CSV table of C-alpha atoms in Angstrom, one decimal:
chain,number,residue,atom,x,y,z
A,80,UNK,CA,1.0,-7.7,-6.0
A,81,UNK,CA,-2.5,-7.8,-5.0
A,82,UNK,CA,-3.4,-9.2,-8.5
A,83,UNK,CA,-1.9,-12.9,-7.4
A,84,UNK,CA,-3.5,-13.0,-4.2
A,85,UNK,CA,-6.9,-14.4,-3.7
A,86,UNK,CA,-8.1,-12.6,-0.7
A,87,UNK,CA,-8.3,-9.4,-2.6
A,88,UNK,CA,-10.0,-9.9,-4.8
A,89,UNK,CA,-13.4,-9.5,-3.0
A,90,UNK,CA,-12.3,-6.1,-2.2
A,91,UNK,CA,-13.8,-2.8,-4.5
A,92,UNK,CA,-10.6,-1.8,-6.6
A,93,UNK,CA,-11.4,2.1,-5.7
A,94,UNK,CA,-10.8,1.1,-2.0
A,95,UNK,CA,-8.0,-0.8,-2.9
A,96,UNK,CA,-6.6,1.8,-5.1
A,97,UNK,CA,-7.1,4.2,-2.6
A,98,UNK,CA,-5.6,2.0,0.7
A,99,UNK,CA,-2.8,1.7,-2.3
A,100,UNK,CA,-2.4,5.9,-2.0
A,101,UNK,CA,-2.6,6.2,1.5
A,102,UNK,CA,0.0,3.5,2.8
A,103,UNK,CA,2.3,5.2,0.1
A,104,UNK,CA,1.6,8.4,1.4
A,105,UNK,CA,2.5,7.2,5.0
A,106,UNK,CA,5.3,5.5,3.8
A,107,UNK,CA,7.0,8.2,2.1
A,108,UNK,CA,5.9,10.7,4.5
A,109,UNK,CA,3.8,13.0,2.1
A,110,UNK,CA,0.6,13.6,4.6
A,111,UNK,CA,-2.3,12.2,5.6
A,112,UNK,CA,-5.6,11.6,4.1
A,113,UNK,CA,-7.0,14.7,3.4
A,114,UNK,CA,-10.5,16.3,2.6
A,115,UNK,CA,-10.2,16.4,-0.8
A,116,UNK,CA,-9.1,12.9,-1.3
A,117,UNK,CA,-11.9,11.3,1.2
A,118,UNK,CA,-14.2,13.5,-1.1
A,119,UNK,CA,-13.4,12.8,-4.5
A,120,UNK,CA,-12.6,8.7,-3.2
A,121,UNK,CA,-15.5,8.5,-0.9
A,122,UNK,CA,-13.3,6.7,1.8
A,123,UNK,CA,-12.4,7.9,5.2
A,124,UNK,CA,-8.8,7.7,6.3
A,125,UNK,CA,-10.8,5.1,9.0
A,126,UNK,CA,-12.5,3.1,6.3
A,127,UNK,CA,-9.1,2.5,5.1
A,128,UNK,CA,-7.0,1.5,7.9
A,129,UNK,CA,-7.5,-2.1,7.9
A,130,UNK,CA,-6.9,-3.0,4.0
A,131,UNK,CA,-3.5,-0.7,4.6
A,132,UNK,CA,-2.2,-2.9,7.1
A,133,UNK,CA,-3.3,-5.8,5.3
A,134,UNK,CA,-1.3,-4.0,2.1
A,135,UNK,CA,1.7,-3.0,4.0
A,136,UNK,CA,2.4,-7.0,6.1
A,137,UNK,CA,1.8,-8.3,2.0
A,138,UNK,CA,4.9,-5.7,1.3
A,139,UNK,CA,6.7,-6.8,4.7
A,140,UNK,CA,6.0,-11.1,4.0
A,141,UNK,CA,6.3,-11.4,0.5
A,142,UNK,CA,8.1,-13.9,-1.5
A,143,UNK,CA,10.8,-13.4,-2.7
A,144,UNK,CA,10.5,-16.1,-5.2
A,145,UNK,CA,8.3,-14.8,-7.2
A,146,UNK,CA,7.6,-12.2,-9.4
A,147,UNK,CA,11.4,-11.5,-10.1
A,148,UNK,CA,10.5,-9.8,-13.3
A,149,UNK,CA,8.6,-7.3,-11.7
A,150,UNK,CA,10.6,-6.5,-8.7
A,151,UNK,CA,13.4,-6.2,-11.1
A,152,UNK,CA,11.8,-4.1,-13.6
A,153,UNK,CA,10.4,-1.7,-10.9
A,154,UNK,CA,13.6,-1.5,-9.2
A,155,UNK,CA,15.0,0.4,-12.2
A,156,UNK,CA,15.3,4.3,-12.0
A,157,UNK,CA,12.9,4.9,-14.5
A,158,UNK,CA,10.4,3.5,-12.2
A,159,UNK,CA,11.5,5.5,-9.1
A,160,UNK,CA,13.1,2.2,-7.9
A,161,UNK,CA,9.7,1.7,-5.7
A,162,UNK,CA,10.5,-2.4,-5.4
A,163,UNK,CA,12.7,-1.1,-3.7
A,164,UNK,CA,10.9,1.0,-1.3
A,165,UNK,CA,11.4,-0.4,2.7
A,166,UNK,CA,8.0,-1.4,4.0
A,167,UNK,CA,6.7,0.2,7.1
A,168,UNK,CA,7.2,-1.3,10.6
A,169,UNK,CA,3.9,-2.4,11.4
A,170,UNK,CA,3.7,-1.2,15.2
A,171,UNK,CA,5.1,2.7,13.3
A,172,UNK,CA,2.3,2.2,10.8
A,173,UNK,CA,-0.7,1.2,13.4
A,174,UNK,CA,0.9,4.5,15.2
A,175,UNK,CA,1.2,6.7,12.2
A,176,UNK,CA,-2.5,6.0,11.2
A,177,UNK,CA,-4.1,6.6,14.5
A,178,UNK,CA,-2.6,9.8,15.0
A,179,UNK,CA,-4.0,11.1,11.5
């Protein structure tokens, strides 16, 4: 999703990739940001936080107009059905990440 949208692109695609892994770590309840991770990514949990809430309001506002090729294709089972995946609330998320 991050592909169509301009603002990203000025952003490192190993911080993206890893704000990608934490907000769907949060969001499917698998732990935090761990040592090992913030060693072998070189990000903080903190260095994070604001391009996951920028990641998770693009999951909560998108479209819904676009991109139906996609959605659809990822909503299939052989995908894990993760279009379909319910975004976080934004005031659990803030919580969620400053507790960690």
């Amino acid at each position: 999703m991050t592909l169509q949208e301009y603002e990203y692109a000025r952003e490192s695609p190993s911080k993206l990739a890893a704000s990608c892994l934490l907000l769907a770590l949060t969001m499917k309840n698998l732990g935090g940001w761990t040592p090992t991770l913030e060693y072998y990514s070189g990000y903080s949990a903190q260095d994070l936080h604001p391009l996951v809430k920028k990641l998770n309001f693009l999951l909560t506002y998108q479209p819904r107009d676009k991109l139906n090729a996609v959605r659809s294709k990822y909503s299939h089972r052989v995908f894990f059905e993760v279009a379909k995946v319910t975004p976080m609330d934004m005031l659990k998320l803030e919580e969620t990440l400053t507790s960690s």
